[in-house]
PDB file of C-alpha atoms and ligand atoms in Angstrom:
ATOM      1  CA  MET J  49      75.582  69.231 161.689  1.00 54.00           C
ATOM      2  CA  SER J  50      75.502  70.768 164.294  1.00 57.00           C
ATOM      3  CA  MET J  51      72.573  71.612 166.596  1.00 65.00           C
ATOM      4  CA  LYS J  52      74.341  74.724 168.390  1.00 73.00           C
ATOM      5  CA  GLU J  53      73.097  78.439 167.217  1.00 84.00           C
ATOM      6  CA  LYS J  54      75.555  80.216 166.249  1.00 88.00           C
ATOM      7  CA  THR J  55      75.730  83.307 169.211  1.00 93.00           C
ATOM      8  CA  GLU J  56      74.990  86.810 168.602  1.00 95.00           C
ATOM      9  CA  LEU J  57      76.770  89.740 168.935  1.00 96.00           C
ATOM     10  CA  LEU J  58      75.479  93.209 168.738  1.00 96.00           C
ATOM     11  CA  PHE J  59      76.939  96.731 168.077  1.00 97.00           C
ATOM     12  CA  LYS J  60      76.050 100.118 168.214  1.00 94.00           C
ATOM     13  CA  VAL J  61      78.816 101.781 165.745  1.00 95.00           C
ATOM     14  CA  LEU J  62      78.832 106.041 165.194  1.00 94.00           C
ATOM     15  CA  VAL J  63      80.198 107.748 162.355  1.00 94.00           C
ATOM     16  CA  ILE J  64      80.521 111.085 163.003  1.00 94.00           C
ATOM     17  CA  GLY J  65      83.348 114.045 160.704  1.00 95.00           C
ATOM     18  CA  ASP J  66      81.772 117.129 159.648  1.00 94.00           C
ATOM     19  CA  LEU J  67      79.462 117.465 156.806  1.00 93.00           C
ATOM     20  CA  GLY J  68      79.769 116.676 153.526  1.00 95.00           C
ATOM     21  CA  THR J  69      82.515 114.073 154.741  1.00 97.00           C
ATOM     22  CA  GLY J  70      81.036 111.068 152.926  1.00 96.00           C
ATOM     23  CA  LYS J  71      79.559 109.367 156.372  1.00 95.00           C
ATOM     24  CA  THR J  72      76.033 108.616 154.332  1.00 91.00           C
ATOM     25  CA  SER J  73      77.772 107.045 151.149  1.00 94.00           C
ATOM     26  CA  ILE J  74      79.551 105.322 153.258  1.00 96.00           C
ATOM     27  CA  ILE J  75      77.119 103.677 155.241  1.00 94.00           C
ATOM     28  CA  LYS J  76      75.119 103.099 152.088  1.00 90.00           C
ATOM     29  CA  ARG J  77      78.130 101.287 150.303  1.00 92.00           C
ATOM     30  CA  TYR J  78      78.540  99.446 153.344  1.00 94.00           C
ATOM     31  CA  VAL J  79      75.633  97.993 154.331  1.00 90.00           C
ATOM     32  CA  ARG J  80      74.470  97.474 150.282  1.00 75.00           C
ATOM     33  CA  GLN J  81      76.459  98.069 147.612  1.00 53.00           C
ATOM     34  CA  PHE J  82      74.460 101.250 146.498  1.00 52.00           C
ATOM     35  CA  PHE J  83      76.109 104.662 145.491  1.00 48.00           C
ATOM     36  CA  SER J  84      74.435 107.852 144.895  1.00 47.00           C
ATOM     37  CA  ILE J  85      76.145 111.250 143.920  1.00 44.00           C
ATOM     38  CA  HIS J  86      72.490 112.657 144.336  1.00 44.00           C
ATOM     39  CA  TYR J  87      72.139 111.888 147.657  1.00 41.00           C
ATOM     40  CA  ARG J  88      71.062 114.320 149.909  1.00 39.00           C
ATOM     41  CA  ALA J  89      71.031 115.026 154.264  1.00 43.00           C
ATOM     42  CA  THR J  90      69.096 113.261 155.939  1.00 43.00           C
ATOM     43  CA  VAL J  91      67.681 114.748 159.063  1.00 38.00           C
ATOM     44  CA  GLY J  92      67.959 113.358 161.902  1.00 52.00           C
ATOM     45  CA  ALA J  93      69.976 110.203 163.337  1.00 66.00           C
ATOM     46  CA  ASP J  94      69.311 106.886 161.930  1.00 75.00           C
ATOM     47  CA  PHE J  95      70.802 103.495 161.886  1.00 80.00           C
ATOM     48  CA  ALA J  96      71.777 101.037 159.746  1.00 85.00           C
ATOM     49  CA  LEU J  97      71.453  97.531 160.018  1.00 87.00           C
ATOM     50  CA  LYS J  98      75.052  95.094 159.178  1.00 90.00           C
ATOM     51  CA  ILE J  99      74.477  91.723 159.453  1.00 91.00           C
ATOM     52  CA  LEU J 100      78.094  90.181 159.779  1.00 93.00           C
ATOM     53  CA  ASN J 101      78.841  86.166 159.733  1.00 92.00           C
ATOM     54  CA  TRP J 102      81.665  86.398 161.851  1.00 94.00           C
ATOM     55  CA  ASN J 103      82.708  82.758 161.997  1.00 93.00           C
ATOM     56  CA  ASP J 104      81.241  79.343 162.071  1.00 91.00           C
ATOM     57  CA  ASP J 105      79.515  80.762 165.717  1.00 93.00           C
ATOM     58  CA  THR J 106      79.735  83.577 165.396  1.00 94.00           C
ATOM     59  CA  LEU J 107      76.264  86.125 164.142  1.00 95.00           C
ATOM     60  CA  ILE J 108      76.946  89.774 164.429  1.00 95.00           C
ATOM     61  CA  ARG J 109      74.569  92.670 164.179  1.00 92.00           C
ATOM     62  CA  LEU J 110      76.320  96.035 163.628  1.00 92.00           C
ATOM     63  CA  GLN J 111      74.261  99.105 163.315  1.00 90.00           C
ATOM     64  CA  LEU J 112      76.099 102.404 161.277  1.00 90.00           C
ATOM     65  CA  TRP J 113      75.210 105.059 163.030  1.00 89.00           C
ATOM     66  CA  ASP J 114      74.373 108.144 160.723  1.00 86.00           C
ATOM     67  CA  ILE J 115      74.311 111.227 162.069  1.00 80.00           C
ATOM     68  CA  ALA J 116      72.383 113.063 159.547  1.00 67.00           C
ATOM     69  CA  GLY J 117      72.250 117.092 159.980  1.00 67.00           C
ATOM     70  CA  GLN J 118      74.086 116.707 162.942  1.00 71.00           C
ATOM     71  CA  GLU J 119      76.932 118.442 162.217  1.00 74.00           C
ATOM     72  CA  ARG J 120      77.587 121.744 162.193  1.00 71.00           C
ATOM     73  CA  PHE J 121      78.005 121.623 166.132  1.00 66.00           C
ATOM     74  CA  ALA J 122      80.572 119.071 166.384  1.00 63.00           C
ATOM     75  CA  LYS J 123      79.326 117.521 168.890  1.00 64.00           C
ATOM     76  CA  MET J 124      76.360 114.739 169.425  1.00 70.00           C
ATOM     77  CA  THR J 125      73.986 114.714 172.340  1.00 73.00           C
ATOM     78  CA  ARG J 126      74.288 112.138 174.545  1.00 73.00           C
ATOM     79  CA  VAL J 127      71.629 110.212 173.705  1.00 75.00           C
ATOM     80  CA  TYR J 128      73.032 109.094 170.418  1.00 80.00           C
ATOM     81  CA  TYR J 129      76.801 108.340 171.948  1.00 86.00           C
ATOM     82  CA  LYS J 130      74.643 106.325 174.138  1.00 86.00           C
ATOM     83  CA  GLU J 131      76.612 102.436 174.465  1.00 91.00           C
ATOM     84  CA  ALA J 132      78.162 102.294 172.088  1.00 95.00           C
ATOM     85  CA  ASN J 133      81.263 100.293 170.596  1.00 97.00           C
ATOM     86  CA  GLY J 134      83.067 101.756 168.640  1.00 98.00           C
ATOM     87  CA  ALA J 135      83.359 104.393 166.299  1.00 98.00           C
ATOM     88  CA  PHE J 136      83.980 106.130 162.871  1.00 98.00           C
ATOM     89  CA  VAL J 137      85.891 109.707 163.101  1.00 98.00           C
ATOM     90  CA  VAL J 138      85.708 110.681 158.409  1.00 98.00           C
ATOM     91  CA  PHE J 139      87.303 113.510 157.060  1.00 97.00           C
ATOM     92  CA  ASP J 140      87.426 114.165 153.522  1.00 97.00           C
ATOM     93  CA  VAL J 141      91.141 114.349 152.009  1.00 96.00           C
ATOM     94  CA  THR J 142      90.349 117.473 149.690  1.00 95.00           C
ATOM     95  CA  ARG J 143      88.977 119.355 152.766  1.00 96.00           C
ATOM     96  CA  ALA J 144      91.844 120.352 155.328  1.00 95.00           C
ATOM     97  CA  THR J 145      88.802 121.393 157.609  1.00 97.00           C
ATOM     98  CA  THR J 146      87.671 118.083 158.047  1.00 97.00           C
ATOM     99  CA  TYR J 147      90.735 117.098 158.954  1.00 96.00           C
ATOM    100  CA  GLU J 148      91.210 119.756 161.492  1.00 96.00           C
ATOM    101  CA  ALA J 149      88.086 118.796 162.701  1.00 96.00           C
ATOM    102  CA  VAL J 150      88.902 115.203 163.628  1.00 97.00           C
ATOM    103  CA  GLU J 151      90.305 116.166 166.810  1.00 96.00           C
ATOM    104  CA  LYS J 152      87.594 117.968 168.177  1.00 94.00           C
ATOM    105  CA  TRP J 153      85.336 115.021 166.904  1.00 94.00           C
ATOM    106  CA  LYS J 154      87.424 112.794 168.771  1.00 96.00           C
ATOM    107  CA  SER J 155      87.175 114.490 172.248  1.00 94.00           C
ATOM    108  CA  ASP J 156      83.615 114.809 172.096  1.00 91.00           C
ATOM    109  CA  LEU J 157      83.327 110.838 171.135  1.00 94.00           C
ATOM    110  CA  ASP J 158      86.130 110.563 174.082  1.00 95.00           C
ATOM    111  CA  SER J 159      84.208 113.376 176.364  1.00 93.00           C
ATOM    112  CA  LYS J 160      80.771 111.512 175.810  1.00 91.00           C
ATOM    113  CA  VAL J 161      81.176 107.186 175.795  1.00 93.00           C
ATOM    114  CA  LEU J 162      83.791 105.485 177.754  1.00 94.00           C
ATOM    115  CA  LEU J 163      84.149 101.740 178.444  1.00 92.00           C
ATOM    116  CA  PRO J 164      84.087 100.353 181.082  1.00 90.00           C
ATOM    117  CA  ASN J 165      87.299  99.927 182.177  1.00 91.00           C
ATOM    118  CA  GLY J 166      87.366 104.052 181.122  1.00 92.00           C
ATOM    119  CA  SER J 167      89.456 103.999 178.524  1.00 93.00           C
ATOM    120  CA  PRO J 168      87.882 105.307 175.377  1.00 96.00           C
ATOM    121  CA  ILE J 169      86.140 102.602 172.786  1.00 98.00           C
ATOM    122  CA  PRO J 170      87.635 101.617 169.807  1.00 98.00           C
ATOM    123  CA  ALA J 171      87.924 104.263 166.860  1.00 98.00           C
ATOM    124  CA  VAL J 172      89.106 104.237 163.652  1.00 98.00           C
ATOM    125  CA  LEU J 173      90.167 107.109 161.238  1.00 98.00           C
ATOM    126  CA  LEU J 174      88.600 107.424 157.989  1.00 98.00           C
ATOM    127  CA  ALA J 175      90.270 108.972 154.798  1.00 97.00           C
ATOM    128  CA  ASN J 176      87.909 109.079 152.849  1.00 97.00           C
ATOM    129  CA  LYS J 177      86.789 110.232 148.361  1.00 97.00           C
ATOM    130  CA  CYS J 178      90.614 108.629 147.977  1.00 95.00           C
ATOM    131  CA  ASP J 179      89.418 108.783 144.173  1.00 95.00           C
ATOM    132  CA  LEU J 180      88.986 113.006 143.731  1.00 95.00           C
ATOM    133  CA  VAL J 181      93.572 113.485 144.325  1.00 90.00           C
ATOM    134  CA  SER J 182      95.834 111.164 143.444  1.00 81.00           C
ATOM    135  CA  GLU J 183      98.705 112.658 145.481  1.00 76.00           C
ATOM    136  CA  ASN J 184      96.598 111.887 149.324  1.00 74.00           C
ATOM    137  CA  LEU J 185      97.724 114.374 151.101  1.00 76.00           C
ATOM    138  CA  TYR J 186      96.979 111.773 154.253  1.00 81.00           C
ATOM    139  CA  SER J 187      98.780 108.762 152.039  1.00 77.00           C
ATOM    140  CA  ASN J 188     101.767 109.384 154.183  1.00 79.00           C
ATOM    141  CA  THR J 189     101.897 106.055 156.381  1.00 85.00           C
ATOM    142  CA  THR J 190     104.229 107.749 159.062  1.00 89.00           C
ATOM    143  CA  GLN J 191     103.164 110.391 159.879  1.00 91.00           C
ATOM    144  CA  MET J 192      99.390 109.026 159.870  1.00 92.00           C
ATOM    145  CA  ASN J 193     100.142 106.829 162.251  1.00 94.00           C
ATOM    146  CA  GLU J 194     101.745 108.960 164.295  1.00 95.00           C
ATOM    147  CA  PHE J 195      97.828 111.278 164.198  1.00 96.00           C
ATOM    148  CA  CYS J 196      96.225 107.806 164.745  1.00 96.00           C
ATOM    149  CA  ALA J 197      98.395 107.280 167.708  1.00 96.00           C
ATOM    150  CA  GLU J 198      98.350 111.281 169.558  1.00 96.00           C
ATOM    151  CA  LYS J 199      94.681 110.657 169.070  1.00 96.00           C
ATOM    152  CA  ASP J 200      94.130 107.443 170.165  1.00 96.00           C
ATOM    153  CA  PHE J 201      93.181 105.685 166.941  1.00 98.00           C
ATOM    154  CA  ALA J 202      92.834 102.623 166.361  1.00 98.00           C
ATOM    155  CA  GLY J 203      94.089 103.027 162.811  1.00 97.00           C
ATOM    156  CA  TRP J 204      93.233 104.029 159.310  1.00 97.00           C
ATOM    157  CA  PHE J 205      92.056 103.342 156.557  1.00 96.00           C
ATOM    158  CA  GLU J 206      92.023 105.710 153.360  1.00 96.00           C
ATOM    159  CA  THR J 207      88.569 104.305 151.625  1.00 97.00           C
ATOM    160  CA  SER J 208      86.376 105.751 148.819  1.00 97.00           C
ATOM    161  CA  ALA J 209      82.413 105.375 149.455  1.00 97.00           C
ATOM    162  CA  LYS J 210      82.167 106.255 146.004  1.00 96.00           C
ATOM    163  CA  GLU J 211      84.830 103.072 144.413  1.00 96.00           C
ATOM    164  CA  ASN J 212      84.653 100.877 147.487  1.00 95.00           C
ATOM    165  CA  ILE J 213      87.954 100.745 148.528  1.00 97.00           C
ATOM    166  CA  GLY J 214      88.697 100.292 151.702  1.00 97.00           C
ATOM    167  CA  ILE J 215      85.050 101.058 154.042  1.00 97.00           C
ATOM    168  CA  ASP J 216      85.084  96.510 153.769  1.00 96.00           C
ATOM    169  CA  GLU J 217      88.825  96.993 155.490  1.00 98.00           C
ATOM    170  CA  ALA J 218      87.511  99.074 157.828  1.00 98.00           C
ATOM    171  CA  ALA J 219      85.291  97.168 159.202  1.00 98.00           C
ATOM    172  CA  THR J 220      86.796  94.061 159.814  1.00 97.00           C
ATOM    173  CA  PHE J 221      89.770  95.552 161.776  1.00 98.00           C
ATOM    174  CA  LEU J 222      87.053  97.629 164.308  1.00 98.00           C
ATOM    175  CA  VAL J 223      84.610  94.670 164.912  1.00 98.00           C
ATOM    176  CA  LYS J 224      88.303  93.029 165.811  1.00 98.00           C
ATOM    177  CA  LYS J 225      89.384  96.145 167.919  1.00 98.00           C
ATOM    178  CA  ILE J 226      85.529  96.205 169.510  1.00 98.00           C
ATOM    179  CA  ILE J 227      85.983  91.846 169.782  1.00 96.00           C
ATOM    180  CA  GLU J 228      89.357  91.964 171.642  1.00 95.00           C
ATOM    181  CA  THR J 229      86.898  95.357 173.808  1.00 92.00           C
ATOM    182  CA  GLU J 230      84.439  92.266 174.750  1.00 82.00           C
TER     183      GLU J 230
HETATM  184  P1  LIG A 785      77.519 113.929 154.943  1.00 73.28           P
HETATM  185  O1  LIG A 785      77.438 114.555 155.391  1.00 73.28           O
HETATM  186  O2  LIG A 785      79.524 113.172 155.844  1.00 73.28           O
HETATM  187  O3  LIG A 785      76.594 112.784 155.149  1.00 73.28           O
HETATM  188  O4  LIG A 785      78.082 113.138 153.774  1.00 73.28           O
HETATM  189  P2  LIG A 785      77.417 112.195 152.064  1.00 73.28           P
HETATM  190  O5  LIG A 785      76.975 110.594 152.103  1.00 73.28           O
HETATM  191  O6  LIG A 785      76.695 113.129 152.243  1.00 73.28           O
HETATM  192  O7  LIG A 785      78.879 113.389 151.041  1.00 73.28           O
HETATM  193  C1  LIG A 785      78.990 113.910 150.277  1.00 73.28           C
HETATM  194  C2  LIG A 785      79.195 114.269 148.845  1.00 73.28           C
HETATM  195  O8  LIG A 785      79.904 114.014 148.431  1.00 73.28           O
HETATM  196  C3  LIG A 785      78.019 113.688 147.949  1.00 73.28           C
HETATM  197  O9  LIG A 785      77.750 114.729 146.746  1.00 73.28           O
HETATM  198  C4  LIG A 785      79.109 112.374 147.649  1.00 73.28           C
HETATM  199  O10 LIG A 785      78.515 111.528 146.588  1.00 73.28           O
HETATM  200  C5  LIG A 785      80.699 112.267 148.351  1.00 73.28           C
HETATM  201  N1  LIG A 785      80.941 111.542 148.415  1.00 73.28           N
HETATM  202  C6  LIG A 785      80.531 110.745 149.408  1.00 73.28           C
HETATM  203  N2  LIG A 785      81.953 110.580 149.693  1.00 73.28           N
HETATM  204  C7  LIG A 785      82.820 110.119 148.704  1.00 73.28           C
HETATM  205  C8  LIG A 785      83.963 108.999 147.457  1.00 73.28           C
HETATM  206  O11 LIG A 785      84.911 108.272 148.351  1.00 73.28           O
HETATM  207  N3  LIG A 785      84.101 110.052 146.560  1.00 73.28           N
HETATM  208  C9  LIG A 785      84.487 110.721 145.434  1.00 73.28           C
HETATM  209  N4  LIG A 785      83.501 110.928 144.496  1.00 73.28           N
HETATM  210  N5  LIG A 785      82.498 111.829 146.328  1.00 73.28           N
HETATM  211  C10 LIG A 785      81.544 111.487 147.630  1.00 73.28           C
HETATM  212 MG1  LIG A 786      75.495 112.132 155.791  1.00 73.28          MG
END
Protein backbone atom coordinates (compact mmCIF):
# COMPACT_ATOMS: atom_id res chain seq x y z
CA MET A 1 0.00 0.00 0.00
CA SER A 2 1.20 3.46 -0.89
CA MET A 3 1.97 5.92 1.89
CA LYS A 4 1.29 8.79 -0.46
CA GLU A 5 -1.31 11.17 0.87
CA LYS A 6 -4.28 12.11 -1.22
CA THR A 7 -4.43 15.52 -2.80
CA GLU A 8 -7.30 17.47 -1.29
CA LEU A 9 -9.14 20.06 -3.34
CA LEU A 10 -11.68 22.50 -2.00
CA PHE A 11 -14.26 23.88 -4.42
CA LYS A 12 -16.88 26.49 -3.65
CA VAL A 13 -20.01 26.04 -5.75
CA LEU A 14 -22.84 28.59 -5.74
CA VAL A 15 -26.45 27.52 -6.18
CA ILE A 16 -28.49 30.44 -7.49
CA GLY A 17 -31.86 31.03 -9.12
CA ASP A 18 -35.33 32.28 -8.25
CA LEU A 19 -37.15 31.50 -5.04
CA GLY A 20 -38.87 28.13 -4.98
CA THR A 21 -37.00 26.63 -7.91
CA GLY A 22 -35.63 23.87 -5.68
CA LYS A 23 -32.10 25.04 -4.82
CA THR A 24 -32.22 23.95 -1.18
CA SER A 25 -33.87 20.67 -2.13
CA ILE A 26 -31.17 19.95 -4.72
CA ILE A 27 -28.41 20.60 -2.19
CA LYS A 28 -30.08 18.42 0.42
CA ARG A 29 -30.64 15.66 -2.11
CA TYR A 30 -27.05 15.75 -3.26
CA VAL A 31 -25.39 16.04 0.11
CA ARG A 32 -27.45 13.32 1.72
CA GLN A 33 -30.27 11.27 0.33
CA PHE A 34 -33.02 13.28 1.90
CA PHE A 35 -35.97 15.20 0.56
CA SER A 36 -38.72 16.90 2.51
CA ILE A 37 -41.87 18.22 0.85
CA HIS A 38 -42.31 20.43 3.90
CA TYR A 39 -38.95 22.12 3.64
CA ARG A 40 -39.10 25.81 4.62
CA ALA A 41 -36.77 28.53 3.41
CA THR A 42 -33.75 28.90 5.61
CA VAL A 43 -32.38 32.29 6.50
CA GLY A 44 -29.03 33.69 5.38
CA ALA A 45 -26.39 32.19 3.11
CA ASP A 46 -25.18 28.80 4.19
CA PHE A 47 -23.25 25.94 2.73
CA ALA A 48 -23.43 22.17 2.81
CA LEU A 49 -20.37 19.99 2.37
CA LYS A 50 -20.07 16.99 0.07
CA ILE A 51 -16.94 14.85 0.19
CA LEU A 52 -16.07 13.22 -3.12
CA ASN A 53 -13.53 10.44 -3.44
CA TRP A 54 -12.80 11.67 -6.93
CA ASN A 55 -10.10 9.09 -7.75
CA ASP A 56 -7.29 7.15 -6.04
CA ASP A 57 -5.20 10.29 -5.66
CA THR A 58 -7.76 13.00 -5.12
CA LEU A 59 -10.35 13.89 -2.55
CA ILE A 60 -12.63 16.83 -3.24
CA ARG A 61 -14.45 18.88 -0.63
CA LEU A 62 -17.38 20.48 -2.39
CA GLN A 63 -19.01 23.40 -0.62
CA LEU A 64 -22.51 24.01 -1.95
CA TRP A 65 -23.61 27.54 -1.13
CA ASP A 66 -27.31 28.08 -0.69
CA ILE A 67 -28.58 31.65 -1.02
CA ALA A 68 -31.50 30.96 1.27
CA GLY A 69 -33.94 33.84 1.28
CA GLN A 70 -32.02 36.47 -0.71
CA GLU A 71 -33.60 35.52 -4.04
CA ARG A 72 -35.93 38.46 -4.42
CA PHE A 73 -33.06 40.75 -5.41
CA ALA A 74 -31.87 38.44 -8.23
CA LYS A 75 -28.37 39.35 -7.09
CA MET A 76 -26.13 38.54 -4.19
CA THR A 77 -23.42 40.31 -2.23
CA ARG A 78 -19.80 40.02 -3.31
CA VAL A 79 -18.97 38.11 -0.13
CA TYR A 80 -21.22 35.30 -1.29
CA TYR A 81 -19.50 35.13 -4.68
CA LYS A 82 -15.98 35.50 -3.32
CA GLU A 83 -13.59 32.83 -4.59
CA ALA A 84 -16.36 30.70 -6.05
CA ASN A 85 -15.13 27.97 -8.41
CA GLY A 86 -18.39 27.08 -10.10
CA ALA A 87 -22.14 27.59 -10.06
CA PHE A 88 -25.48 25.97 -10.65
CA VAL A 89 -28.24 28.23 -11.92
CA VAL A 90 -31.59 26.62 -11.20
CA PHE A 91 -35.00 27.22 -12.75
CA ASP A 92 -38.36 25.50 -12.32
CA VAL A 93 -39.68 23.90 -15.52
CA THR A 94 -43.27 24.60 -14.42
CA ARG A 95 -42.70 28.38 -14.10
CA ALA A 96 -41.55 30.31 -17.20
CA THR A 97 -40.65 33.39 -15.16
CA THR A 98 -37.93 31.42 -13.38
CA TYR A 99 -36.45 30.48 -16.79
CA GLU A 100 -36.59 34.13 -17.87
CA ALA A 101 -34.70 35.05 -14.69
CA VAL A 102 -31.78 32.73 -15.55
CA GLU A 103 -30.16 35.44 -17.66
CA LYS A 104 -30.21 37.91 -14.75
CA TRP A 105 -28.67 35.39 -12.39
CA LYS A 106 -25.97 34.50 -14.91
CA SER A 107 -25.04 38.11 -15.61
CA ASP A 108 -24.97 38.92 -11.89
CA LEU A 109 -22.67 35.94 -11.41
CA ASP A 110 -20.33 36.95 -14.24
CA SER A 111 -20.20 40.55 -13.01
CA LYS A 112 -19.04 39.49 -9.54
CA VAL A 113 -16.65 36.58 -9.98
CA LEU A 114 -14.19 35.67 -12.71
CA LEU A 115 -11.36 33.20 -13.12
CA PRO A 116 -7.82 34.60 -12.79
CA ASN A 117 -7.64 34.64 -16.62
CA GLY A 118 -10.76 36.83 -16.77
CA SER A 119 -13.24 34.28 -18.09
CA PRO A 120 -16.46 33.33 -16.28
CA ILE A 121 -16.40 30.51 -13.74
CA PRO A 122 -17.98 27.27 -15.03
CA ALA A 123 -21.75 27.36 -14.65
CA VAL A 124 -24.31 24.63 -15.25
CA LEU A 125 -28.00 25.23 -15.85
CA LEU A 126 -30.48 23.00 -13.99
CA ALA A 127 -34.02 22.55 -15.34
CA ASN A 128 -35.51 21.34 -12.06
CA LYS A 129 -38.82 19.65 -11.13
CA CYS A 130 -38.80 17.59 -14.33
CA ASP A 131 -40.90 15.03 -12.42
CA LEU A 132 -43.87 17.43 -12.57
CA VAL A 133 -44.22 17.64 -16.34
CA SER A 134 -44.81 14.92 -18.92
CA GLU A 135 -44.01 17.24 -21.84
CA ASN A 136 -41.02 19.27 -20.72
CA LEU A 137 -40.80 22.54 -22.66
CA TYR A 138 -37.14 22.71 -21.74
CA SER A 139 -36.02 19.28 -22.90
CA ASN A 140 -35.44 20.30 -26.51
CA THR A 141 -31.74 19.58 -26.80
CA THR A 142 -31.00 21.87 -29.75
CA GLN A 143 -32.81 24.80 -28.17
CA MET A 144 -31.24 24.30 -24.74
CA ASN A 145 -27.76 23.83 -26.22
CA GLU A 146 -28.17 27.10 -28.12
CA PHE A 147 -29.38 28.87 -24.99
CA CYS A 148 -26.36 27.55 -23.06
CA ALA A 149 -23.93 28.60 -25.78
CA GLU A 150 -25.47 32.07 -25.91
CA LYS A 151 -25.46 32.58 -22.13
CA ASP A 152 -22.11 30.87 -21.64
CA PHE A 153 -23.23 27.85 -19.62
CA ALA A 154 -20.95 24.80 -19.71
CA GLY A 155 -24.03 22.58 -19.99
CA TRP A 156 -27.53 21.88 -18.75
CA PHE A 157 -29.34 19.01 -17.05
CA GLU A 158 -32.94 18.12 -16.38
CA THR A 159 -33.18 17.44 -12.66
CA SER A 160 -35.62 16.40 -9.99
CA ALA A 161 -34.72 16.81 -6.35
CA LYS A 162 -37.84 14.86 -5.53
CA GLU A 163 -37.11 11.82 -7.69
CA ASN A 164 -33.31 12.17 -7.55
CA ILE A 165 -32.85 12.63 -11.28
CA GLY A 166 -29.83 14.28 -12.91
CA ILE A 167 -28.23 15.79 -9.83
CA ASP A 168 -25.22 13.50 -9.42
CA GLU A 169 -24.59 13.72 -13.17
CA ALA A 170 -24.77 17.52 -13.13
CA ALA A 171 -22.42 17.76 -10.15
CA THR A 172 -19.86 15.41 -11.70
CA PHE A 173 -20.03 17.40 -14.92
CA LEU A 174 -19.48 20.70 -13.08
CA VAL A 175 -16.58 19.33 -11.02
CA LYS A 176 -14.88 18.14 -14.24
CA LYS A 177 -15.29 21.63 -15.70
CA ILE A 178 -13.86 23.19 -12.54
CA ILE A 179 -10.85 20.86 -12.62
CA GLU A 180 -10.23 21.80 -16.27
CA THR A 181 -9.97 25.46 -15.24
CA GLU A 182 -7.51 24.79 -12.38
P1 LIG B 1 -35.54 27.17 -3.13
O1 LIG B 1 -36.34 28.36 -2.68
O2 LIG B 1 -34.99 27.37 -4.51
O3 LIG B 1 -34.50 26.75 -2.15
O4 LIG B 1 -36.57 25.97 -3.30
P2 LIG B 1 -36.89 24.77 -2.26
O5 LIG B 1 -35.81 23.75 -2.32
O6 LIG B 1 -37.24 25.33 -0.96
O7 LIG B 1 -38.16 24.13 -2.97
C1 LIG B 1 -39.35 24.86 -3.18
C2 LIG B 1 -40.52 23.89 -3.27
O8 LIG B 1 -40.40 23.06 -4.43
C3 LIG B 1 -40.61 22.96 -2.06
O9 LIG B 1 -41.98 22.75 -1.77
C4 LIG B 1 -39.99 21.67 -2.58
O10 LIG B 1 -40.51 20.54 -1.94
C5 LIG B 1 -40.38 21.69 -4.04
N1 LIG B 1 -39.41 21.01 -4.93
C6 LIG B 1 -38.08 21.24 -5.00
N2 LIG B 1 -37.53 20.46 -5.94
C7 LIG B 1 -38.51 19.72 -6.47
C8 LIG B 1 -38.56 18.71 -7.50
O11 LIG B 1 -37.58 18.35 -8.14
N3 LIG B 1 -39.80 18.21 -7.78
C9 LIG B 1 -40.92 18.58 -7.12
N4 LIG B 1 -42.07 18.00 -7.47
N5 LIG B 1 -40.91 19.51 -6.14
C10 LIG B 1 -39.72 20.06 -5.83
MG1 LIG C 1 -33.94 27.70 -0.38
